[in-house]
Amino acid sequence: MVRVEARFLGGTLSVAIGGELDLYTAAEVADRIDRALDDHVVRQLDLDLGAVSFIDSSGLGVIFGRYKKMRHRGGHMQITRVSPVALRVLQMAFVDRIIPVVGSAGPRPRAGGEGSGHGS
Amino acid sequence: MVRVEARFLGGTLSVAIGGELDLYTAAEVADRIDRALDDHVVRQLDLDLGAVSFIDSSGLGVIFGRYKKMRHRGGHMQITRVSPVALRVLQMAFVDRIIPVVGSAGPRPRAGGEGSGHGS
Amino acid sequence: MAAETGSPENYMKLELLARPENVALARVAVAAFAAQANYTLADLEEIKLCVSEAVSNVVLHAYPGGPGPVIIAAYFRAEELVIEVSDQGVGIADVEKAREAQFSTLPDHMGLGFVFMESFMDTVAVESAPGRGTKITMTRRLPSGIAAETGEGKDRGRELDP
Amino acid sequence: MAAETGSPENYMKLELLARPENVALARVAVAAFAAQANYTLADLEEIKLCVSEAVSNVVLHAYPGGPGPVIIAAYFRAEELVIEVSDQGVGIADVEKAREAQFSTLPDHMGLGFVFMESFMDTVAVESAPGRGTKITMTRRLPSGIAAETGEGKDRGRELDP
Ligand SMILES: Nc1ncnc2c1ncn2[C@@H]1O[C@H](COP(=O)(O)OP(=O)(O)O)[C@@H](O)[C@H]1O
Ligand SMILES: Nc1ncnc2c1ncn2[C@@H]1O[C@H](COP(=O)(O)OP(=O)(O)O)[C@@H](O)[C@H]1O
């Protein structure tokens, strides 16, 4: 019950997560993002959480862990879209004050991508 | 988790049922249909099961009970639309050999209705 | 983690009061559990139906004096999913007769509960005695390839609605 | 029937193996039970979150030697929903410390579980002792007007996805 889609284009890795982000799915999501991060020289990580239907502290752990990783590598990370459910949880944990949330809930922007696709 | 919508027009009572038809919702569905049957002189009962997401033997009991009632009153009954899930259960119980199923799964026809609306 | 999903040692045990509004909860819980094996959505619909029938029977028949407990257990064993529905109610005097199609001790009931369970499950066993409650044990073969479940199976299996 | 929905005597009790793939089942079952009261969908999301946190804690912390049982009970009492999550695991040595924000005995964990439970529930009680397991009891006030639940509440409440 989790979907991960990654696209790399011009130094930016864009990852869209859909479904439930909990203890069961967390490891898999972290792993897929990390593999994509290792495959490219990523300056920026854009996370689309617009289709996240459930997230708890294990799910937040995945997001915050990626943020720390990007920081460690001297890169940036932002959240480009976030579902209402996910936004409330991010706010509750003040994660939105650390990781910039530039978008919000809304229709998903068409992926323009010639970028190299990464699994789903 | 059940919706019942009834329209009466020219001797025909059209009832659309949506959601779960089980032991919990059966009594309520039977009751709503019976009230509509009592309010009008109904010659024909059209049942739309296109939006039924779950049905078990308690749900079948409601349908078969209405069929017996219409027969008893000298009227007719048919099933105008049926979801795939509901069709399998009707077939398993041979109910489709007793009550005519004239439609099948598909997009819901627009309710043309000037008829008197009954609850929802 | 994914490789262990649906492995033989996993189980669930749910106790509810035998009331009409709890039937949906019972079938949703078992379907969510069964979804850990990579059954198709159609398989899960059939499993839901059988749980609904067995639990509805407890609600309808087991406790004429007012609702008592119903216990729904499920586990994976070798090549199959096992589902047990038990009560401590009045029991069934003539199990053979009860299992017949169209037999019902309630007026206006179609006596289809056991018919459905037998149609959609691989085996259905009934243990019952008057005054000593009833236990229905149903089994359903696992879909082939359970050991090889992947992230995709995880995706599909959990897309359930109550 | 509808009038009794969510009435004080209703309860559920679910026993599962404390494994990651069972966390979703636990939260779906409790949410389906809670939906019998006419909580809003946002309320039900919060209840799901708290169950997820409590059950995840059992999976993560209670049984270092391999998964043991987690028991999730829920019932309606007077003006509230009560949810209990208990295990027979290692227990918590310093409950005060465990409840602090950002405290975690696991590296890479944010120590937010108790923070979330306390934020979304009206009360959270922890009974625990080393070697004697842990029991979390959470309560959440019922939405006003529960006694007057109608078919509409029934509609809304059960529209849940796992
Ligand atoms: N848990 C139970 N406790 C007592 N009697 C039962 C139970 N389950 C089934 N029965 C008996 O078996 C009969 C047949 O059951 P079933 O085939 O499900 O049909 P129905 O529920 O429509 O009557 C019931 O009418 C009832 O007398
Ligand atoms: N059921 C439990 N059994 C044993 N220890 C627990 C249990 N629940 C919580 N704890 C302890 O309490 C600490 C804090 O829990 P929590 O706030 O949920 O944060 P986290 O789970 O991220 O560590 C845990 O790190 C663990 O040491």
XYZ file of C-alpha atoms and ligand atoms in Angstrom:
618
model
C 0.000 0.000 0.000
C 2.798 2.376 -0.838
C 3.971 3.715 -4.175
C 7.280 5.432 -4.854
C 8.125 7.117 -8.140
C 11.451 8.820 -8.751
C 12.668 11.019 -11.614
C 16.069 12.615 -12.025
C 16.522 15.716 -14.148
C 19.191 18.396 -14.090
C 20.554 17.716 -10.618
C 17.117 17.381 -9.034
C 15.671 14.086 -7.866
C 11.868 14.277 -7.711
C 10.204 11.574 -5.647
C 6.448 11.088 -5.380
C 5.134 8.934 -2.548
C 1.578 7.633 -2.493
C -0.381 5.496 -0.058
C 0.490 4.617 3.518
C 3.787 5.573 5.057
C 4.123 3.570 8.266
C 6.457 1.165 10.030
C 5.792 -1.539 7.449
C 6.414 0.540 4.355
C 9.039 2.928 5.783
C 12.086 0.757 5.142
C 11.099 0.130 1.542
C 10.476 3.812 0.825
C 13.766 4.853 2.430
C 15.560 2.202 0.462
C 14.112 3.242 -2.895
C 14.962 6.893 -2.331
C 18.457 6.067 -1.136
C 19.152 3.931 -4.173
C 18.128 6.797 -6.441
C 20.272 9.195 -4.409
C 23.242 6.913 -4.854
C 22.736 6.566 -8.605
C 23.032 10.273 -9.365
C 24.737 13.437 -8.237
C 21.716 14.967 -6.597
C 21.838 18.626 -5.607
C 18.159 18.890 -4.759
C 15.563 16.400 -3.516
C 11.926 17.294 -4.196
C 9.402 15.217 -2.289
C 5.796 15.013 -3.426
C 3.592 13.833 -0.542
C 0.355 14.851 -2.231
C -0.933 11.278 -2.467
C 0.014 10.161 1.050
C -3.138 8.782 2.672
C -1.569 7.918 6.015
C 1.640 8.867 7.752
C 2.804 8.348 11.318
C 6.062 8.904 13.159
C 7.750 6.030 11.313
C 6.856 7.750 8.051
C 8.149 11.068 9.341
C 11.358 9.282 10.241
C 11.886 8.378 6.577
C 11.379 11.978 5.488
C 13.559 13.453 8.177
C 16.231 10.834 7.526
C 16.388 11.837 3.848
C 16.608 15.482 4.882
C 19.590 14.749 7.107
C 21.210 12.788 4.295
C 20.826 15.662 1.830
C 22.180 18.120 4.363
C 25.128 15.876 5.020
C 25.879 15.826 1.278
C 25.584 19.580 1.029
C 22.337 19.402 -0.951
C 18.844 20.708 -0.416
C 15.472 19.152 0.136
C 11.951 20.490 -0.090
C 8.417 19.165 -0.007
C 6.629 20.177 -3.187
C 3.179 18.849 -2.435
C 1.535 17.486 0.678
C -1.853 15.940 1.377
C -3.916 17.519 4.175
C -3.451 14.442 6.370
C 0.320 14.527 5.921
C 0.531 18.281 6.443
C -1.118 18.041 9.843
C 1.350 15.397 10.961
C 4.330 17.394 9.630
C 3.100 20.475 11.457
C 2.449 18.586 14.664
C 6.099 17.513 14.685
C 7.350 20.943 13.512
C 8.989 19.186 10.573
C 7.507 21.854 8.302
C 9.668 24.427 10.068
C 12.827 22.525 9.202
C 12.078 21.171 5.743
C 10.555 23.793 3.442
C 7.057 22.959 2.257
C 6.649 24.936 -0.941
C 3.458 23.398 -2.311
C 0.262 22.115 -0.798
C -2.572 19.761 -1.617
C -3.984 20.070 -5.091
C -4.074 18.349 -8.455
C -0.837 16.685 -9.296
C 1.309 18.605 -11.757
C 2.009 16.636 -14.921
C 5.408 15.064 -14.735
C 7.189 16.686 -17.684
C 9.949 14.153 -17.555
C 12.553 13.051 -19.999
C 14.501 12.249 -16.843
C 15.598 8.716 -16.108
C 12.740 6.879 -14.475
C 13.230 4.901 -11.302
C 10.984 1.916 -10.612
C 7.585 2.538 -9.147
C -22.443 2.619 4.700
C -25.624 2.209 2.708
C -27.490 4.657 0.498
C -31.037 4.285 -0.751
C -32.573 6.595 -3.308
C -36.134 6.155 -4.520
C -38.059 7.863 -7.356
C -41.652 7.270 -8.371
C -42.802 8.013 -11.890
C -45.761 6.665 -13.854
C -46.438 3.586 -11.778
C -42.773 2.623 -11.512
C -40.754 2.925 -8.329
C -37.040 3.120 -9.099
C -34.751 2.399 -6.177
C -30.972 2.757 -6.287
C -28.970 1.099 -3.532
C -25.337 1.944 -2.944
C -22.749 0.703 -0.461
C -22.900 -2.370 1.758
C -25.990 -4.521 1.977
C -25.548 -6.767 5.003
C -27.243 -7.765 8.245
C -26.721 -4.308 9.714
C -28.076 -2.301 6.812
C -30.696 -4.805 5.579
C -33.509 -3.728 7.886
C -33.068 -0.071 7.016
C -33.028 -0.717 3.268
C -36.110 -2.944 3.452
C -37.860 -0.333 5.515
C -37.133 2.529 3.118
C -38.299 0.564 0.104
C -41.427 -0.630 1.891
C -42.352 2.901 2.914
C -42.052 4.048 -0.693
C -44.097 1.048 -1.826
C -46.814 1.982 0.640
C -46.906 5.630 -0.437
C -47.744 4.926 -4.060
C -49.615 2.522 -6.283
C -46.558 0.773 -7.635
C -46.966 -1.524 -10.633
C -43.280 -2.007 -11.225
C -40.218 -1.942 -8.952
C -36.882 -1.226 -10.637
C -33.861 -1.958 -8.491
C -30.491 -0.432 -9.337
C -27.703 -2.405 -7.622
C -24.949 -0.862 -9.705
C -23.307 0.817 -6.717
C -23.502 -2.116 -4.293
C -19.983 -2.734 -3.008
C -20.867 -5.674 -0.769
C -23.832 -7.999 -0.480
C -24.309 -11.218 1.456
C -27.257 -13.498 2.168
C -28.870 -10.897 4.455
C -28.747 -8.433 1.565
C -30.181 -11.011 -0.814
C -32.969 -11.531 1.697
C -33.977 -7.884 1.328
C -34.101 -8.160 -2.447
C -35.958 -11.427 -2.483
C -38.361 -10.130 0.157
C -39.255 -7.136 -2.037
C -39.737 -9.476 -4.984
C -42.194 -11.588 -3.012
C -44.025 -8.442 -1.916
C -44.393 -7.190 -5.490
C -45.593 -10.601 -6.662
C -48.095 -10.694 -3.847
C -49.442 -7.321 -4.976
C -49.655 -8.427 -8.576
C -46.795 -6.157 -9.634
C -43.421 -6.753 -11.256
C -39.864 -6.325 -10.219
C -36.616 -6.233 -12.129
C -32.975 -5.418 -11.494
C -31.885 -2.678 -13.867
C -28.217 -2.490 -12.968
C -25.927 -4.672 -10.906
C -22.310 -4.355 -9.830
C -20.019 -7.290 -10.665
C -19.737 -8.206 -6.975
C -23.515 -8.253 -6.551
C -24.077 -10.162 -9.779
C -21.866 -13.018 -8.655
C -23.786 -13.353 -5.399
C -27.160 -13.199 -7.192
C -26.013 -15.889 -9.598
C -24.604 -18.077 -6.849
C -28.049 -18.090 -5.220
C -29.883 -18.425 -8.575
C -31.781 -15.249 -7.693
C -31.026 -13.967 -11.209
C -33.154 -16.831 -12.589
C -36.171 -15.646 -10.604
C -35.846 -11.872 -10.699
C -35.058 -10.544 -14.186
C -31.715 -8.771 -14.425
C -32.084 -6.488 -17.433
C -29.015 -4.318 -17.038
C -25.486 -4.914 -15.908
C -22.535 -3.029 -14.521
C -21.772 0.235 -16.248
C -21.974 3.984 -15.832
C -25.054 5.036 -13.983
C -27.819 6.389 -16.238
C -28.793 9.943 -15.360
C -31.892 9.914 -13.201
C -34.342 11.739 -15.424
C -36.556 12.438 -12.481
C -39.409 14.785 -11.952
C -40.716 11.931 -9.832
C -41.271 12.405 -6.111
C -37.985 11.903 -4.317
C -37.754 9.607 -1.328
C -35.070 10.153 1.282
C -31.548 9.177 0.406
C 10.238 -8.279 6.012
C 8.188 -8.639 2.861
C 9.399 -12.199 2.500
C 7.897 -13.122 5.870
C 4.532 -11.634 5.008
C 1.799 -14.203 5.156
C 4.236 -16.752 6.511
C 2.729 -19.571 8.562
C 3.242 -18.080 11.987
C 1.157 -14.966 11.517
C -2.300 -14.885 13.099
C -5.089 -12.593 14.249
C -7.778 -13.122 16.855
C -10.688 -10.719 17.128
C -13.356 -10.755 19.804
C -16.533 -8.750 19.286
C -20.014 -8.556 20.662
C -22.343 -10.420 18.302
C -24.279 -7.410 17.082
C -25.261 -6.427 13.542
C -23.047 -3.329 13.463
C -19.935 -5.411 14.170
C -20.272 -7.740 11.182
C -18.583 -5.279 8.818
C -15.657 -4.866 11.222
C -15.161 -8.629 11.330
C -15.054 -9.038 7.563
C -12.810 -5.994 7.038
C -10.318 -7.209 9.628
C -10.092 -10.713 8.162
C -9.810 -9.335 4.627
C -6.998 -6.999 5.716
C -5.251 -9.981 7.300
C -5.816 -12.237 4.291
C -4.484 -9.471 2.039
C -1.030 -10.224 3.439
C -1.072 -13.231 1.145
C -1.339 -12.183 -2.454
C -4.946 -13.094 -3.003
C -6.690 -11.245 -5.810
C -9.330 -8.653 -4.980
C -11.989 -11.145 -6.129
C -10.586 -13.731 -3.693
C -10.738 -11.182 -0.895
C -14.358 -10.375 -1.752
C -15.236 -14.041 -1.385
C -13.386 -14.314 1.912
C -15.259 -11.240 3.163
C -18.554 -12.807 2.156
C -17.868 -16.022 4.068
C -16.812 -14.167 7.211
C -19.922 -12.046 6.920
C -22.115 -15.158 6.711
C -20.497 -16.922 9.651
C -20.555 -13.856 11.903
C -24.114 -12.929 10.857
C -25.169 -16.436 11.874
C -23.796 -15.863 15.355
C -25.641 -12.542 15.572
C -28.881 -14.071 14.308
C -28.910 -17.458 15.954
C -26.428 -17.985 18.777
C -27.689 -15.663 21.503
C -31.479 -15.386 21.616
C -31.230 -13.867 25.091
C -29.071 -10.914 24.005
C -25.675 -10.531 22.343
C -22.711 -12.523 23.578
C -19.166 -12.748 22.243
C -18.083 -13.923 18.821
C -14.434 -14.783 18.240
C -12.914 -14.566 14.787
C -9.475 -16.106 14.412
C -7.392 -16.352 11.277
C -3.961 -17.735 10.572
C -1.815 -19.017 7.783
C -0.903 -22.699 7.798
C 1.164 -24.567 5.236
C -0.696 -23.929 1.992
C -3.855 -22.358 3.370
C -5.599 -19.573 5.220
C -7.657 -20.838 8.157
C -10.586 -18.811 9.494
C -12.425 -19.800 12.669
C -15.644 -18.187 13.863
C -16.825 -19.341 17.265
C -19.471 -18.493 19.823
C -20.630 -19.732 23.220
C -24.279 -19.657 22.250
C -27.147 -22.129 21.950
C -25.395 -24.405 19.488
C -26.943 -26.395 16.650
C -28.953 -29.536 17.373
C -28.810 -31.021 13.865
C -25.714 -29.845 12.036
C -26.490 -31.895 8.918
C -29.882 -30.240 8.571
C -28.482 -26.758 9.291
C -26.013 -27.100 6.443
C -28.710 -27.913 3.898
C -29.504 -25.234 1.360
C -32.646 -23.300 2.160
C -32.846 -24.612 5.675
C -33.323 -21.859 8.217
C -34.842 -21.814 11.676
C -35.798 -18.168 11.136
C -38.786 -17.185 9.027
C -37.898 -14.905 6.096
C -34.342 -16.211 6.024
C -33.112 -17.940 2.953
C -30.811 -20.461 4.565
C -27.970 -19.514 2.243
C -25.241 -18.848 4.798
C -23.714 -22.319 4.757
C -24.259 -22.591 1.016
C -22.114 -19.525 0.430
C -19.423 -20.642 2.850
C -19.211 -24.020 1.132
C -19.181 -22.454 -2.321
C -16.330 -20.065 -1.693
C -14.132 -21.934 0.752
C -12.184 -25.105 0.170
C -13.372 -26.737 3.398
C -15.981 -25.821 6.006
C -16.159 -27.730 9.288
C -18.857 -27.224 11.925
C -18.406 -28.219 15.553
C -21.523 -27.618 17.593
C -23.662 -29.069 20.330
C -26.819 -27.697 21.953
C -25.896 -25.360 24.797
C -22.197 -25.595 24.038
C -21.752 -23.078 21.258
C -20.617 -23.385 17.690
C -17.286 -23.234 15.923
C -17.017 -22.880 12.163
C -13.597 -23.590 10.647
C -13.095 -22.571 7.033
C -9.976 -22.997 4.938
C -8.974 -21.478 1.675
C -5.899 -22.369 -0.336
C -3.269 -19.673 -0.573
C -2.720 -18.204 -3.985
C 0.314 -19.749 -5.618
C 3.552 -17.878 -5.179
C 2.919 -16.618 -1.666
C 6.517 -17.186 -0.625
C 7.628 -14.938 -3.445
C 5.539 -11.960 -2.411
C 7.080 -8.681 -3.425
C 6.428 -5.022 -2.959
C 3.837 -5.276 -5.702
C 1.822 -7.810 -3.771
C 1.988 -5.418 -0.833
C 0.558 -2.678 -3.002
C -2.336 -4.593 -4.359
C -3.289 -6.602 -1.352
C -3.899 -3.741 0.986
C -6.186 -1.785 -1.287
C -9.357 -2.711 0.514
C -12.396 -0.865 1.530
C -14.631 -1.920 4.379
C -30.509 -1.006 16.071
C -28.949 2.241 14.934
C -29.831 3.813 18.270
C -27.724 1.225 20.093
C -24.736 1.833 17.874
C -21.758 2.960 19.850
C -23.630 2.357 23.081
C -21.454 1.725 26.148
C -21.521 -2.044 26.092
C -19.936 -2.511 22.682
C -16.295 -3.581 22.561
C -13.632 -5.170 20.394
C -10.494 -7.040 21.312
C -7.879 -7.873 18.712
C -4.802 -9.990 19.227
C -2.024 -9.902 16.661
C 1.594 -10.825 16.343
C 3.684 -7.673 16.840
C 5.030 -7.473 13.296
C 5.265 -4.467 10.983
C 2.726 -5.793 8.478
C 0.048 -6.043 11.172
C 0.131 -2.378 12.215
C -2.221 -1.329 9.406
C -4.707 -4.039 10.364
C -4.743 -2.790 13.957
C -5.457 0.798 13.017
C -8.091 -0.110 10.420
C -9.935 -2.335 12.890
C -9.994 0.299 15.631
C -11.046 3.010 13.173
C -13.886 0.796 11.892
C -14.970 0.250 15.482
C -14.675 3.938 16.402
C -16.692 4.815 13.304
C -19.728 3.390 15.082
C -19.745 6.623 17.028
C -20.208 9.562 14.716
C -16.670 10.853 14.753
C -15.666 12.939 11.761
C -13.233 11.518 9.230
C -10.557 13.831 10.666
C -11.222 12.399 14.145
C -10.888 8.889 12.758
C -7.584 9.804 11.090
C -6.241 10.940 14.456
C -7.449 7.787 16.174
C -5.749 5.709 13.469
C -2.528 7.619 13.999
C -2.495 6.973 17.748
C -3.205 3.264 17.324
C -0.456 3.109 14.733
C 2.007 4.728 17.152
C 1.133 2.492 20.087
C 1.232 -0.717 18.041
C 4.426 0.319 16.222
C 6.035 0.816 19.624
C 5.235 -2.759 20.563
C 6.683 -3.984 17.258
C 9.815 -1.864 17.679
C 10.533 -2.107 21.374
C 8.636 -4.813 23.265
C 10.087 -8.023 21.889
C 13.785 -7.779 21.035
C 13.952 -11.582 20.911
C 11.307 -11.944 18.174
C 7.664 -10.966 17.796
C 5.201 -11.690 20.590
C 1.522 -10.808 20.923
C 0.014 -7.336 20.973
C -3.546 -6.920 22.182
C -5.641 -4.002 21.037
C -8.900 -3.490 22.913
C -11.457 -0.758 22.390
C -14.777 -0.001 24.011
C -17.216 2.801 24.565
C -17.664 4.057 28.116
C -19.938 6.867 29.252
C -18.729 9.813 27.199
C -15.593 8.324 25.713
C -13.891 5.796 23.526
C -11.222 3.826 25.375
C -8.361 2.175 23.480
C -5.893 -0.147 25.190
C -2.730 -1.478 23.580
C -0.849 -4.038 25.640
C 2.059 -6.383 25.311
C 3.938 -8.915 27.441
C 7.324 -7.616 26.407
C 10.361 -6.088 28.086
C 8.498 -3.178 29.632
C 9.750 0.361 30.182
C 12.197 1.138 32.968
C 11.617 4.882 33.132
C 8.135 5.767 31.939
C 8.582 9.491 32.599
C 11.637 9.595 30.384
C 10.012 7.463 27.668
C 7.137 9.902 27.387
C 9.425 12.874 26.778
C 9.478 14.298 23.281
C 12.472 13.207 21.248
C 13.411 10.486 23.666
C 14.029 7.185 21.960
C 16.088 4.165 22.872
C 16.522 3.420 19.168
C 18.979 5.334 16.995
C 17.340 7.077 14.034
C 13.991 7.195 15.795
C 12.442 10.529 16.521
C 10.751 9.718 19.807
C 7.457 11.163 18.594
C 5.160 8.245 19.350
C 4.049 9.393 22.781
C 3.976 13.019 21.621
C 1.415 12.135 18.949
C -0.670 10.010 21.291
C -0.787 12.813 23.830
C -1.584 15.416 21.195
C -4.547 13.606 19.690
C -6.038 11.786 22.660
C -7.676 13.296 25.714
C -5.776 11.078 28.142
C -2.883 8.637 27.775
C -1.917 6.355 30.661
C 1.115 4.064 30.663
C 1.414 1.049 32.930
C 4.741 -0.685 32.569
C 7.487 -2.402 34.485
C 10.690 -4.034 33.254
C 10.005 -7.642 32.283
C 6.296 -7.294 32.860
C 5.091 -5.732 29.649
C 3.398 -2.458 28.849
C -0.188 -1.295 28.662
C -1.144 2.007 27.048
C -4.660 3.257 27.766
C -5.891 6.142 25.643
C -9.256 7.856 25.828
C -10.974 10.167 23.439
C -14.238 11.975 24.075
C -17.149 10.893 21.947
C -18.436 13.405 19.475
C -21.490 15.151 20.839
C -24.806 13.654 19.838
C -23.711 10.036 19.814
C -26.938 8.825 21.352
C -28.820 10.422 18.495
C -26.917 8.676 15.723
C -28.938 8.180 12.583
C -28.570 6.497 9.252
C -26.481 9.434 8.146
C -23.892 8.796 10.805
C -23.864 5.213 9.676
C -23.142 6.335 6.133
C -20.325 8.614 6.953
C -18.671 6.631 9.672
C -18.025 3.501 7.745
C -16.401 5.110 4.758
C -12.916 4.210 5.747
C -9.935 2.946 3.910
C -7.129 0.980 5.492
N -23.706 -19.863 15.253
C -24.899 -20.509 15.231
N -25.559 -20.769 16.399
C -26.759 -21.409 16.395
N -27.378 -21.825 15.269
C -26.786 -21.586 14.075
C -25.530 -20.911 13.997
N -25.183 -20.830 12.693
C -26.168 -21.417 12.002
N -27.141 -21.879 12.822
C -28.363 -22.633 12.411
O -28.193 -23.117 11.097
C -29.272 -22.676 10.266
C -28.805 -22.499 8.839
O -27.851 -21.449 8.749
P -27.634 -20.691 7.369
O -27.401 -21.683 6.275
O -26.572 -19.692 7.554
O -29.016 -19.967 7.074
P -29.745 -18.732 7.809
O -28.732 -17.995 8.643
O -30.270 -17.920 6.665
O -30.828 -19.309 8.663
C -29.774 -21.416 10.934
O -31.122 -21.130 10.580
C -29.609 -21.768 12.414
O -30.675 -22.518 12.880
N 5.577 -1.158 24.254
C 6.819 -0.758 24.627
N 7.681 -1.652 25.171
C 8.932 -1.260 25.559
N 9.388 -0.003 25.424
C 8.576 0.921 24.884
C 7.268 0.605 24.465
N 6.686 1.731 23.982
C 7.599 2.711 24.116
N 8.741 2.237 24.668
C 9.958 3.020 24.994
O 9.603 4.400 24.995
C 10.480 5.119 24.125
C 9.767 6.315 23.527
O 8.687 5.906 22.723
P 8.157 6.860 21.562
O 7.846 8.210 22.129
O 7.014 6.184 20.886
O 9.371 7.027 20.570
P 10.079 5.978 19.554
O 9.138 4.831 19.346
O 10.321 6.777 18.315
O 11.351 5.548 20.215
C 10.951 4.098 23.114
O 12.157 4.462 22.506
C 11.075 2.850 23.972
O 12.298 2.831 24.688
